[in-house]
mmCIF file of C-alpha atoms in Angstrom:
data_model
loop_
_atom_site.group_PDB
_atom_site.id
_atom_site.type_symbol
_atom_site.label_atom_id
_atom_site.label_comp_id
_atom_site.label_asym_id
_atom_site.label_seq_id
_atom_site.Cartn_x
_atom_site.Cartn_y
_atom_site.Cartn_z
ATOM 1 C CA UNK A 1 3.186 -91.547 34.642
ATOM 2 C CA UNK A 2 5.264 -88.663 36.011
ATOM 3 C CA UNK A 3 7.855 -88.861 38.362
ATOM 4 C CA UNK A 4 7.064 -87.400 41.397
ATOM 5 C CA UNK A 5 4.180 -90.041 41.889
ATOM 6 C CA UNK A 6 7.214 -92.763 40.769
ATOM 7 C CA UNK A 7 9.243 -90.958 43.360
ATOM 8 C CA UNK A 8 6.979 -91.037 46.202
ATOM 9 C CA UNK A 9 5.506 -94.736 44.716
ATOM 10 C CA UNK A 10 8.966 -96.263 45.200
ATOM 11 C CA UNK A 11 9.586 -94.377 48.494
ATOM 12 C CA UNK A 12 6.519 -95.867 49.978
ATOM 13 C CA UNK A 13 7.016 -98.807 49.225
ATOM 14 C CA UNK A 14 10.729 -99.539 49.864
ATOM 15 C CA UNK A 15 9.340 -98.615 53.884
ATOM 16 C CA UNK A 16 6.877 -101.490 53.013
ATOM 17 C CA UNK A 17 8.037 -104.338 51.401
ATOM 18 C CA UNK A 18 8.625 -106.499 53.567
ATOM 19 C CA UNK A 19 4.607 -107.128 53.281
ATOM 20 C CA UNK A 20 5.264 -108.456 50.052
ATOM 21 C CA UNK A 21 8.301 -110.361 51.006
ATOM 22 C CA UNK A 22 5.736 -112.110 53.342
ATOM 23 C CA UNK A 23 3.502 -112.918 50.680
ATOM 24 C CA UNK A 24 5.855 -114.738 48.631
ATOM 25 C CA UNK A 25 6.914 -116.458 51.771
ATOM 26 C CA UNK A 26 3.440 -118.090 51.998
ATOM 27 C CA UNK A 27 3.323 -118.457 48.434
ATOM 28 C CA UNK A 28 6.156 -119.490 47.005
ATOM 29 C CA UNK A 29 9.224 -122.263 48.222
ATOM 30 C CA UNK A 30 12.407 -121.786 46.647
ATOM 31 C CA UNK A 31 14.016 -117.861 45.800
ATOM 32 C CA UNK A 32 13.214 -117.882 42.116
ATOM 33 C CA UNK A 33 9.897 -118.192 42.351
ATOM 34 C CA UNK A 34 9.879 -115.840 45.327
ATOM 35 C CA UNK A 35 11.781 -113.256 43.434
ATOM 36 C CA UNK A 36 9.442 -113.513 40.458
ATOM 37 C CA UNK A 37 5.958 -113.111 42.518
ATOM 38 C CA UNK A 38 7.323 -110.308 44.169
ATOM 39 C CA UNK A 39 8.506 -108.832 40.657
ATOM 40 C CA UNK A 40 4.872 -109.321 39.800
ATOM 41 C CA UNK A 41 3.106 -108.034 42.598
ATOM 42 C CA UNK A 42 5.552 -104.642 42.749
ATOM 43 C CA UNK A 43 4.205 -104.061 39.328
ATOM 44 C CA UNK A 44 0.871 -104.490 39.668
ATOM 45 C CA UNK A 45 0.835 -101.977 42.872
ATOM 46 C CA UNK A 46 2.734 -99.287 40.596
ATOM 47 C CA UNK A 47 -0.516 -100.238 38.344
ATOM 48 C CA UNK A 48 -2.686 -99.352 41.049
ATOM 49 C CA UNK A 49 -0.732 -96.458 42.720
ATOM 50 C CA UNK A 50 -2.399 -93.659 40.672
ATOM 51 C CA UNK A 51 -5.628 -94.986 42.052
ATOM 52 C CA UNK A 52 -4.649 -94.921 45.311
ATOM 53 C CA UNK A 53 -6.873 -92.156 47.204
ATOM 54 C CA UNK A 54 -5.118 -93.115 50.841
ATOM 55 C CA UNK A 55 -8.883 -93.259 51.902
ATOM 56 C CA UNK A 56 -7.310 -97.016 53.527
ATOM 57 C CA UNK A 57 -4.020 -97.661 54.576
ATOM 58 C CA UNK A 58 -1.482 -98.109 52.337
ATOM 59 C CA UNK A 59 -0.642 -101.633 54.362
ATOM 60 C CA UNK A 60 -4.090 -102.598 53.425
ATOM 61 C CA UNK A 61 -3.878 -101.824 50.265
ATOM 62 C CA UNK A 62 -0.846 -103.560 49.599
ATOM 63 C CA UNK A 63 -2.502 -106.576 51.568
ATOM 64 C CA UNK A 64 -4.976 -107.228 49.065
ATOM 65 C CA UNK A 65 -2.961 -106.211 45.665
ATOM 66 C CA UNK A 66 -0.827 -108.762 46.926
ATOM 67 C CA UNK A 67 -2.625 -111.789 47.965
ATOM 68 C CA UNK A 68 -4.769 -110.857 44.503
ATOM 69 C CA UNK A 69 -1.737 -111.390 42.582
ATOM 70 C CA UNK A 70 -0.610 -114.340 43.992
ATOM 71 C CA UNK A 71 -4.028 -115.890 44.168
ATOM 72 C CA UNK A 72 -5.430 -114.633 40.855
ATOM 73 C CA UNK A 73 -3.598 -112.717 38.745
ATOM 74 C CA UNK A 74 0.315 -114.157 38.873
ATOM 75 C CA UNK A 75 1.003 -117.000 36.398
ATOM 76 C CA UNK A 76 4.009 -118.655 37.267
ATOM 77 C CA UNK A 77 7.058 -118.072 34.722
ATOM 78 C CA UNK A 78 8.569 -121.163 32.912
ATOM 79 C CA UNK A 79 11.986 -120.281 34.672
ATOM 80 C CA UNK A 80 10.241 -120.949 37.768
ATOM 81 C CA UNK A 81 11.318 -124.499 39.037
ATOM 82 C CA UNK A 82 8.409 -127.004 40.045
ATOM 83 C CA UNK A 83 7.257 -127.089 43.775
ATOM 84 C CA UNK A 84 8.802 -130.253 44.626
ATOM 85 C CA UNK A 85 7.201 -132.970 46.177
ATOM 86 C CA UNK A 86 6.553 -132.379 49.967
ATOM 87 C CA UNK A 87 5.373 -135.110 51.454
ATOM 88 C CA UNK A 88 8.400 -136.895 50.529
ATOM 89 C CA UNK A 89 10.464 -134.402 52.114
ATOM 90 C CA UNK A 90 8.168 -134.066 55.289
ATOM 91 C CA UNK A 91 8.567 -137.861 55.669
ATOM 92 C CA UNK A 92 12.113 -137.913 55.338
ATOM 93 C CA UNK A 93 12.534 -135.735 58.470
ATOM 94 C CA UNK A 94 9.946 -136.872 60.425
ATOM 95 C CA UNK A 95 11.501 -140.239 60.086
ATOM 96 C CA UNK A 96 15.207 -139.174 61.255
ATOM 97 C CA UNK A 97 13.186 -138.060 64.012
ATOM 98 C CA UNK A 98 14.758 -134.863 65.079
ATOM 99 C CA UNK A 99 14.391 -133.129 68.190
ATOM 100 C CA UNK A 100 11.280 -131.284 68.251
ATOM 101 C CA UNK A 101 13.466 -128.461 68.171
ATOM 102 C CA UNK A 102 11.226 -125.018 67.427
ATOM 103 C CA UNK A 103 13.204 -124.504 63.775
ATOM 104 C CA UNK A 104 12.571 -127.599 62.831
ATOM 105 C CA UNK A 105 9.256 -127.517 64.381
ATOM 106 C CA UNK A 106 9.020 -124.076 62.085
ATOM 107 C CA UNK A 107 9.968 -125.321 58.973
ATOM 108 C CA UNK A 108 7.881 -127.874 58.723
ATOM 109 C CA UNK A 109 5.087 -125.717 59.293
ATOM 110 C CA UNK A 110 6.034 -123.820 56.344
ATOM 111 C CA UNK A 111 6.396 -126.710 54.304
ATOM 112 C CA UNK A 112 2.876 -128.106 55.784
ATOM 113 C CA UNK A 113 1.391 -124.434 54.791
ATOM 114 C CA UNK A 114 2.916 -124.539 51.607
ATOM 115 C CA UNK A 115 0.272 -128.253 51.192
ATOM 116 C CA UNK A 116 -2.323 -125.836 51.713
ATOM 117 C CA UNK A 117 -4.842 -124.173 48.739
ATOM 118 C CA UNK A 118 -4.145 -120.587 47.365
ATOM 119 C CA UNK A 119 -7.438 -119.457 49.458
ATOM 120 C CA UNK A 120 -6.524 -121.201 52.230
ATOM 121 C CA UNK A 121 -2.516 -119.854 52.558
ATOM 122 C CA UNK A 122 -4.478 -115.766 52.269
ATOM 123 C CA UNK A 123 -6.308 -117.174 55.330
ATOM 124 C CA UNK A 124 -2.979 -118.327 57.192
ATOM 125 C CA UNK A 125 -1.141 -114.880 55.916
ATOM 126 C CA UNK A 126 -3.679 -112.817 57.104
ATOM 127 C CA UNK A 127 -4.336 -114.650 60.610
ATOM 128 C CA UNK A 128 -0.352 -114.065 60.698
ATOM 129 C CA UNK A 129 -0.322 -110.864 60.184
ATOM 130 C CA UNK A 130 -3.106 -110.446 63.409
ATOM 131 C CA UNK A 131 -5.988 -108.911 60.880
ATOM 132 C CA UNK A 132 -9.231 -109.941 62.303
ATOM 133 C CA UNK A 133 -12.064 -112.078 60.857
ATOM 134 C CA UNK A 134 -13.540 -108.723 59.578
ATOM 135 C CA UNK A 135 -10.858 -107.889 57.588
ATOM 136 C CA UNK A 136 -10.220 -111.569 56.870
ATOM 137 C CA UNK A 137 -13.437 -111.577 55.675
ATOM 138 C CA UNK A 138 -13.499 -108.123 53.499
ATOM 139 C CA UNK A 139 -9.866 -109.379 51.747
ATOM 140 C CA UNK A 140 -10.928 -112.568 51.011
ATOM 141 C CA UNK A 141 -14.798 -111.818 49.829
ATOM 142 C CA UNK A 142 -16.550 -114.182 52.254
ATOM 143 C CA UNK A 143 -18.679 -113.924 55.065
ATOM 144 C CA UNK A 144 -17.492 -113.857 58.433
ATOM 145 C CA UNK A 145 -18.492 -116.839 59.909
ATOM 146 C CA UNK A 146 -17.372 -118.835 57.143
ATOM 147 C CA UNK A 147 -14.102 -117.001 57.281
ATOM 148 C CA UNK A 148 -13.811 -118.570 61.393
ATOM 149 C CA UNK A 149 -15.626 -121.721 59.730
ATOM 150 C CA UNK A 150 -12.406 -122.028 57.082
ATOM 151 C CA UNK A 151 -9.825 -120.845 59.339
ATOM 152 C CA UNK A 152 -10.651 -123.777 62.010
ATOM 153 C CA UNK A 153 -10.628 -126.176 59.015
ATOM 154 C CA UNK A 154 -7.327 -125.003 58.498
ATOM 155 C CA UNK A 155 -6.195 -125.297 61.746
ATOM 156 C CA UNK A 156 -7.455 -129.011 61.823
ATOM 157 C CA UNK A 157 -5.728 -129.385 58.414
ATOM 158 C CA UNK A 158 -2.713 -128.424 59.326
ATOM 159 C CA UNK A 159 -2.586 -130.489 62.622
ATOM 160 C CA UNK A 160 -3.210 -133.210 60.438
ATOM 161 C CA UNK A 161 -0.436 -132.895 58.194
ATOM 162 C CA UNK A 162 1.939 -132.070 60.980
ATOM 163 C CA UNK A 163 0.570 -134.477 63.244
ATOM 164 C CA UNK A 164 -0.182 -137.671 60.786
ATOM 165 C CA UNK B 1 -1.149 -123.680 71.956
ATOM 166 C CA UNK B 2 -1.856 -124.244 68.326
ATOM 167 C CA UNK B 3 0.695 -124.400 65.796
ATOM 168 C CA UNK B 4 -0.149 -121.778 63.517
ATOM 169 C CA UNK B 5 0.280 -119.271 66.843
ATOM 170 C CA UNK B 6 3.637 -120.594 67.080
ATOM 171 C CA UNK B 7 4.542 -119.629 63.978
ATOM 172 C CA UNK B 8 2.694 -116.220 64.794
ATOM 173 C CA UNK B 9 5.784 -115.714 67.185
ATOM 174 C CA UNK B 10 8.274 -116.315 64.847
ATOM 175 C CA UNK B 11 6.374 -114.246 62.021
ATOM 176 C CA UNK B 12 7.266 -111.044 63.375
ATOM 177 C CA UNK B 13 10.315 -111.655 63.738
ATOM 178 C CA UNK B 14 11.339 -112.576 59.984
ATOM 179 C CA UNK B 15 11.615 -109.174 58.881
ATOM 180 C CA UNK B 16 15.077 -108.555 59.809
ATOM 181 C CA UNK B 17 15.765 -111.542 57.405
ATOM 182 C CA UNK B 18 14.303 -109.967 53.855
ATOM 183 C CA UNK B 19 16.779 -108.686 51.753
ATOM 184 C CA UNK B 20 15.449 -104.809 51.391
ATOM 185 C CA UNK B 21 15.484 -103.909 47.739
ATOM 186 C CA UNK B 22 17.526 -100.277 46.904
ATOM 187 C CA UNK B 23 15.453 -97.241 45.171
ATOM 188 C CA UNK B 24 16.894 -98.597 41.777
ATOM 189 C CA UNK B 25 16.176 -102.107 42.044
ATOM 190 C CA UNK B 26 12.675 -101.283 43.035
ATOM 191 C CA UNK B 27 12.702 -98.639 40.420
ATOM 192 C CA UNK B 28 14.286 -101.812 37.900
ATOM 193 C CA UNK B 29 10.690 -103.926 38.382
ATOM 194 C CA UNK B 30 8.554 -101.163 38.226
ATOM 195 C CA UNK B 31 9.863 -100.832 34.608
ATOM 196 C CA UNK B 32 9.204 -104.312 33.713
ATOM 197 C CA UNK B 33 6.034 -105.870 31.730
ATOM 198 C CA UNK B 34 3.469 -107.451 33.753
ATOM 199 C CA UNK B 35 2.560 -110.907 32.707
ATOM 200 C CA UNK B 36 -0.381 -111.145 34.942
ATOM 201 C CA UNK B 37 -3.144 -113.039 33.389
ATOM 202 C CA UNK B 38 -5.664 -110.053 33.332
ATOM 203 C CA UNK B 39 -3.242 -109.276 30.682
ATOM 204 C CA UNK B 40 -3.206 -112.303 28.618
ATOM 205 C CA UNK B 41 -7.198 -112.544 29.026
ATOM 206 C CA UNK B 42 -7.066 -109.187 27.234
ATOM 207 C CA UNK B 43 -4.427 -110.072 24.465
ATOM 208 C CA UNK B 44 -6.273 -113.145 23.805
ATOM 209 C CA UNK B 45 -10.144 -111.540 23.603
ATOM 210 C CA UNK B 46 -8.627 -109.090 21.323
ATOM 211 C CA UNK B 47 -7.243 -111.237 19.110
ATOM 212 C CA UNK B 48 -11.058 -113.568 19.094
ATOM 213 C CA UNK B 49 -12.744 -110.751 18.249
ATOM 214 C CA UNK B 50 -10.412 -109.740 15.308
ATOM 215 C CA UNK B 51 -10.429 -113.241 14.242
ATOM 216 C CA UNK B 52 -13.749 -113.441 14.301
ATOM 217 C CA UNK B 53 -13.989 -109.925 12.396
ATOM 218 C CA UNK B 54 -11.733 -110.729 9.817
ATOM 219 C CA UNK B 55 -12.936 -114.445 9.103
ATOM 220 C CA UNK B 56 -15.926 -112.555 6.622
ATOM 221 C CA UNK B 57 -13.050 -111.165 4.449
ATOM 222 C CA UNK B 58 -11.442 -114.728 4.280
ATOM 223 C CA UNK B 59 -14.602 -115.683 2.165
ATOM 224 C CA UNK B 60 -13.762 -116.264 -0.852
ATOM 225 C CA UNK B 61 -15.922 -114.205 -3.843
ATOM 226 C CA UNK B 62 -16.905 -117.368 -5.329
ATOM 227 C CA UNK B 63 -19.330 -117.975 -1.777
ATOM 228 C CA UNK B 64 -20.991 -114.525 -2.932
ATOM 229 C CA UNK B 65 -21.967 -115.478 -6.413
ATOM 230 C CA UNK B 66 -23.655 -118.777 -4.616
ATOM 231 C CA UNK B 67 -25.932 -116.289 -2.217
ATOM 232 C CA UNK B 68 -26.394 -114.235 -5.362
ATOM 233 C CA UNK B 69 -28.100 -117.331 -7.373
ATOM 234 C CA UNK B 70 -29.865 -118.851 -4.665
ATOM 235 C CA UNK B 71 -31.645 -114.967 -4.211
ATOM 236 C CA UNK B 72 -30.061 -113.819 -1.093
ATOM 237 C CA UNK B 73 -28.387 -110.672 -1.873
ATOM 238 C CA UNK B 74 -30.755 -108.785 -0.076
ATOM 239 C CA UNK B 75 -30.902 -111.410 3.124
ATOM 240 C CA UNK B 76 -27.488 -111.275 3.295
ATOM 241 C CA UNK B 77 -27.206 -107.429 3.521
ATOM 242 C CA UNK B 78 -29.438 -106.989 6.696
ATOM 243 C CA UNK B 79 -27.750 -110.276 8.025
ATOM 244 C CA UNK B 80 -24.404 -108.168 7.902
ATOM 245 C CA UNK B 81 -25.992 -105.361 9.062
ATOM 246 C CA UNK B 82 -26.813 -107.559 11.928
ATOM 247 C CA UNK B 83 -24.149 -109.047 12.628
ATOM 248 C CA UNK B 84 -21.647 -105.493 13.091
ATOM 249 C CA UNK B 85 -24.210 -104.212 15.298
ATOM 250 C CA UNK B 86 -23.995 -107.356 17.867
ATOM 251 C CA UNK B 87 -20.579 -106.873 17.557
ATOM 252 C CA UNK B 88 -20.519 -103.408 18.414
ATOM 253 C CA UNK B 89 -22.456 -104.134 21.489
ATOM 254 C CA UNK B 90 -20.478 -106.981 22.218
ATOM 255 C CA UNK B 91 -17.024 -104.620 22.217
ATOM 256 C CA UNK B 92 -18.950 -102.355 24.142
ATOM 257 C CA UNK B 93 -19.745 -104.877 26.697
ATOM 258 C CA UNK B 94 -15.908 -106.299 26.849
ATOM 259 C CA UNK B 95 -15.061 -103.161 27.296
ATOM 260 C CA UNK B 96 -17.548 -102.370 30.295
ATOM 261 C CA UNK B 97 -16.464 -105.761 31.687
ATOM 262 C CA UNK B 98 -13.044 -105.469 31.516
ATOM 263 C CA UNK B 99 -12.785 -101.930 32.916
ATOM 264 C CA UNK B 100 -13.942 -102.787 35.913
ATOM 265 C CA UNK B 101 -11.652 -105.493 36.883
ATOM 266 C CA UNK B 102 -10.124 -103.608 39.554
ATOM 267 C CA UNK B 103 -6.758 -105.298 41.606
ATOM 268 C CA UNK B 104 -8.111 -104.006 44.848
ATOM 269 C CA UNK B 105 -11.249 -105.611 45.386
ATOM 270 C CA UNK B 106 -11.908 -108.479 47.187
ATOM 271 C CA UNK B 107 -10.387 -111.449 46.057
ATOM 272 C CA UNK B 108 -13.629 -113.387 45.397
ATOM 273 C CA UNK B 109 -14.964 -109.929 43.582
ATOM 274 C CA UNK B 110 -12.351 -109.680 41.493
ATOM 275 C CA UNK B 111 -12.184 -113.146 40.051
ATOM 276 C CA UNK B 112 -15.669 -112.950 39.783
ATOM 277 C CA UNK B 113 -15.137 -109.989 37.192
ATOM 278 C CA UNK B 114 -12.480 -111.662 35.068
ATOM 279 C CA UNK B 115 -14.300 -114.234 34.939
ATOM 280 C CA UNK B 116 -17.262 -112.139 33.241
ATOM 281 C CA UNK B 117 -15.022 -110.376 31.111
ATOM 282 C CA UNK B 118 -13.601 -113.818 29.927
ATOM 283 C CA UNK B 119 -17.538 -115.330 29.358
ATOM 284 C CA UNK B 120 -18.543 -112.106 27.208
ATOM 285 C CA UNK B 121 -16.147 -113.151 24.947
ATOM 286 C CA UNK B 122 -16.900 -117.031 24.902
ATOM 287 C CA UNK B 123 -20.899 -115.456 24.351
ATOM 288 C CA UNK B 124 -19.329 -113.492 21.350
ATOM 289 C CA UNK B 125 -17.370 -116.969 20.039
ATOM 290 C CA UNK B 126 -20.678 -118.645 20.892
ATOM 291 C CA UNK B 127 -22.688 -116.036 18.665
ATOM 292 C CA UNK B 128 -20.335 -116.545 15.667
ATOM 293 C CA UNK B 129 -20.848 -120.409 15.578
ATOM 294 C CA UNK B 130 -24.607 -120.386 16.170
ATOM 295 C CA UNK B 131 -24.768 -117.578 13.486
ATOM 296 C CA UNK B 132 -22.781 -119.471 10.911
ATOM 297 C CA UNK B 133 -24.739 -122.817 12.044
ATOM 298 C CA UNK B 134 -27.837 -120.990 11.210
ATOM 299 C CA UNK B 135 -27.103 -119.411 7.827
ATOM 300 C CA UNK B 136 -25.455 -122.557 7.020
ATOM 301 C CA UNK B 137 -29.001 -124.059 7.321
ATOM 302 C CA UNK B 138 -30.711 -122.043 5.600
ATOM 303 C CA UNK B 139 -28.761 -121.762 2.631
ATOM 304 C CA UNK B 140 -28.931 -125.946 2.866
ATOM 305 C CA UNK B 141 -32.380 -125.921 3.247
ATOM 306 C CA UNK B 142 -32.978 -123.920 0.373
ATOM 307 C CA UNK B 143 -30.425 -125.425 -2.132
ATOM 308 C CA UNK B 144 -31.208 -129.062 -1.150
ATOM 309 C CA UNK B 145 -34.821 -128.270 -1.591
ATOM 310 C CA UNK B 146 -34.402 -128.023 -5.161
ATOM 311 C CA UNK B 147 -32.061 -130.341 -6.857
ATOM 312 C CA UNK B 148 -31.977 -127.905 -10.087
ATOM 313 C CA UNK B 149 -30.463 -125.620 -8.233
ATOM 314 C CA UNK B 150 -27.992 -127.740 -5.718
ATOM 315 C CA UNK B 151 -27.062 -128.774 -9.180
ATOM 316 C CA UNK B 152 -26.842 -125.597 -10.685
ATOM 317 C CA UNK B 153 -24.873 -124.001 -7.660
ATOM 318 C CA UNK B 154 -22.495 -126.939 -6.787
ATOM 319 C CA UNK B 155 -21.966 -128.156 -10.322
ATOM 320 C CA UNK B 156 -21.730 -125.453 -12.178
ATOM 321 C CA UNK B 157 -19.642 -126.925 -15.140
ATOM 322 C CA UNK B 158 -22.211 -129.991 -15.328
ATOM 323 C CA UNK B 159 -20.204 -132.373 -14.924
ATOM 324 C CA UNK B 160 -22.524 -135.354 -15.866
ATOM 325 C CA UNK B 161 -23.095 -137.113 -12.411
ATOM 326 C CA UNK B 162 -25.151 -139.460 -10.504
ATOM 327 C CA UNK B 163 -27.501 -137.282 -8.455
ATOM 328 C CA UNK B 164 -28.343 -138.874 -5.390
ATOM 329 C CA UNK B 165 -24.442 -139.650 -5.350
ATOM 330 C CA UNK B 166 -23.721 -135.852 -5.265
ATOM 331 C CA UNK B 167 -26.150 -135.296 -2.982
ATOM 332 C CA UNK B 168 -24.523 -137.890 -0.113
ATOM 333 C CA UNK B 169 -21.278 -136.118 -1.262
ATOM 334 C CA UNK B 170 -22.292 -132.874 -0.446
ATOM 335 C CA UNK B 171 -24.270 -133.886 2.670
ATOM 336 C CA UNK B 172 -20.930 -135.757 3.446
ATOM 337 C CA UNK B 173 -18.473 -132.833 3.025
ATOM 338 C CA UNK B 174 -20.568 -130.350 4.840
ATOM 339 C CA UNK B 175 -20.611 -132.703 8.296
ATOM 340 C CA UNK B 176 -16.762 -133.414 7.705
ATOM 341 C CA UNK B 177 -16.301 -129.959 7.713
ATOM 342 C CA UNK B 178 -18.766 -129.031 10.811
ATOM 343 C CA UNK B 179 -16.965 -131.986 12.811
ATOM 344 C CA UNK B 180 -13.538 -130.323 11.887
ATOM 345 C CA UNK B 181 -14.153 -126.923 12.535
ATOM 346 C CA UNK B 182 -15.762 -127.753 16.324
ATOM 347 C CA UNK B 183 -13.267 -129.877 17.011
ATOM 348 C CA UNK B 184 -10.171 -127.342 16.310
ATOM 349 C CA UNK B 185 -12.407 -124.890 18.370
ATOM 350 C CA UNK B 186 -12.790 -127.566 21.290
ATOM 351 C CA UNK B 187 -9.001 -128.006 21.177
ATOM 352 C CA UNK B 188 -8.689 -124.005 21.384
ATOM 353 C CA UNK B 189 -10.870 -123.456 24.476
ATOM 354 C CA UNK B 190 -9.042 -126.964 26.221
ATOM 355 C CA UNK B 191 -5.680 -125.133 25.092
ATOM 356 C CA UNK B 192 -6.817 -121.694 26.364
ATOM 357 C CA UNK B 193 -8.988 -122.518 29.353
ATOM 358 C CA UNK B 194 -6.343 -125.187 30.412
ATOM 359 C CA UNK B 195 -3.661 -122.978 30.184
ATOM 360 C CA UNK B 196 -4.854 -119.952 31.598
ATOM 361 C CA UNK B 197 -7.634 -120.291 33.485
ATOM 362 C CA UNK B 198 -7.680 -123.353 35.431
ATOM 363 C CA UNK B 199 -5.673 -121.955 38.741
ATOM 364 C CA UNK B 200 -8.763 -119.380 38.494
ATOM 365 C CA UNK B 201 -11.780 -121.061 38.092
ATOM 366 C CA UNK B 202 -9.870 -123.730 40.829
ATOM 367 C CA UNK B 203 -10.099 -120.956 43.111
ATOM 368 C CA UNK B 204 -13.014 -119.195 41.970
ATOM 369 C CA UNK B 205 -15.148 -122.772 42.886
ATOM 370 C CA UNK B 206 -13.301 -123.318 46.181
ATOM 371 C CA UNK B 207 -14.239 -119.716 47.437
ATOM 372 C CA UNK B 208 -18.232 -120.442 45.723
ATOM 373 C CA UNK B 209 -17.738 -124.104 47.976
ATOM 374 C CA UNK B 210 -16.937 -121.756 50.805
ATOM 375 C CA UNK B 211 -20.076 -119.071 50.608
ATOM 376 C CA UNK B 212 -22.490 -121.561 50.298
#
């Protein structure tokens, strides 16, 4: 591949990464394993990047390569360390009982999304990132009323943990 | 307020935290192997269909001169004649299949593809078995139809022996061997589908749950 398009690849997406940074922050709990997803998911855009007609935003675009990755395509490396066990962890706080203070309030909702399916956390990005049901919808490959179905679910879910 | 809009809040705000990679660390990954599994489907279809390819030269000669005196010569010409052009059209098909795996579809499009890139090949593994099954059959059927020739083919030295006794020997040996060879294969696809595909077809059946 020549290296203008590498050029203008690597410009692009140094303005952007932060969406991937946000993926792995769904996806992934400890910096390892965020550093490798991201590795992964940088490559497989270069992959794609000849493809790329700009006929939808590059943000799009990277929306989807990304939660594809992590969802489908990514296998996690063996240096990666094992996601280690939440509900031990979400116990132990809850039972110091801390002030509802919002960061703690905060990261326990990551750790609660991080309970959460692979589908289900592309829901929770993407309802994060203020993309409607249609484009929920598109990403993900379901309708949109079962997109608003799952996404209430989710909701309840997460109550649930947070709330048990 | 829900949660999830309280994190919303925070969301945007994160940014400032990343660490923003520099033109050569970026530049670093992009030079790095993918080990997506897209990849490792691909590596590991290959290397069925080679296997599968090169298990006929394996054969020893000696298997040849057993087709050769049961009068099969000529069966197993157009058998092999067959057999490369369903392989042919099963490369063609792989190749079709795995073509159009494209990263930017929808997620439940996508898997949906690897997934029928992935069952192309298990139809080509299926193929093989059923296809040695069968022949195997046939070439039973005919030798244990005539004792002369089971005999005759499986004794060629004739070695004085009970007959009926060879022929629960050779019965014996065949469904040893049958019982073997599936169960390595079962222990392949456990090793293979377990391995690789089971966060997919997880996913794949939770999104199929979901359009329902």
């Amino acid at each position: 591949m020549n290296k203008e398009l590498e050029h203008k690849f690597i410009s692009e997406f140094q303005e952007n990464q932060n969406i991937i940074h946000k993926v792995c922050r769904i996806y992934t709990n400890n910096q390892e394993a965020h550093n490798d997803l991201f590795q992964e998911i940088t490559i497989q855009l270069w992959k794609a990047y000849p493809k790329f007609r700009g006929d939808s935003k590059l943000s799009t675009w990277m929306y989807r390569i990304g939660l594809n990755t992590a969802i489908t395509l990514y296998r996690k490396s063996k240096r990666t360390i094992q996601t280690q066990d939440f509900d031990t962890v979400l116990h132990k706080i809850k039972s110091t009982d801390y002030d509802n203070t919002e960061e703690e309030q905060l990261k326990l909702m990551y750790k609660a999304i991080h309970q959460l399916s692979d589908i289900e956390k592309a829901l929770v990005f993407l309802y994060l990132e203020d993309k409607n049901y249609k484009e929920i919808s598109e990403t993900i490959g379901i309708s949109e009323v079962n997109a608003r179905v799952k996404m209430n679910r989710i909701k309840t879910r997460l109550r649930t943990i947070l709330n048990p | 307020m829900d949660e999830l809009d309280i994190l919303k809040k925070d969301w945007k705000k994160q940014d400032a935290n990343f660490p923003k990679l520099s033109y050569d660390e970026i530049y670093k990954i992009i030079h790095k192997k993918s080990s997506s599994i897209v990849k490792w489907i691909f590596i590991i279809c290959i290397a069925e269909f080679l296997f599968w390819g090169f298990i006929n030269l394996l054969i020893p000669e000696s298997f040849f001169t057993i087709y050769e005196k049961l009068h099969l010569k000529a069966f197993l010409k157009i058998t092999y004649i067959f057999h490369y052009a369903v392989v042919v059209v099963f490369i063609y098909l792989f190749y079709k299949n795995y073509s159009s795996i494209c990263v930017v579809d929808s997620t439940s499009l996508l898997m949906k593809k690897i997934i029928k890139t992935r069952k192309t090949v298990n139809y080509y593994v299926y193929y093989n078995i059923i296809m040695t099954i069968i022949l195997s059959i046939i070439v039973n059927i005919i030798m244990f139809s005539d004792p002369a020739l089971l005999n005759e083919v499986m004794n060629p030295k004739h070695v004085p022996i009970d007959e009926t006794k060879f022929f629960y020997i050779v019965l014996t040996v065949h469904i040893v061997g049958l019982l073997i060879m599936s169960g390595l294969l079962w222990l392949y696809y456990k090793l293979v589908y377990g391995i690789l595909l089971r966060k997919l077809n997880k996913n794949y059946k939770e999104l199929e749950t979901l359009n329902i």
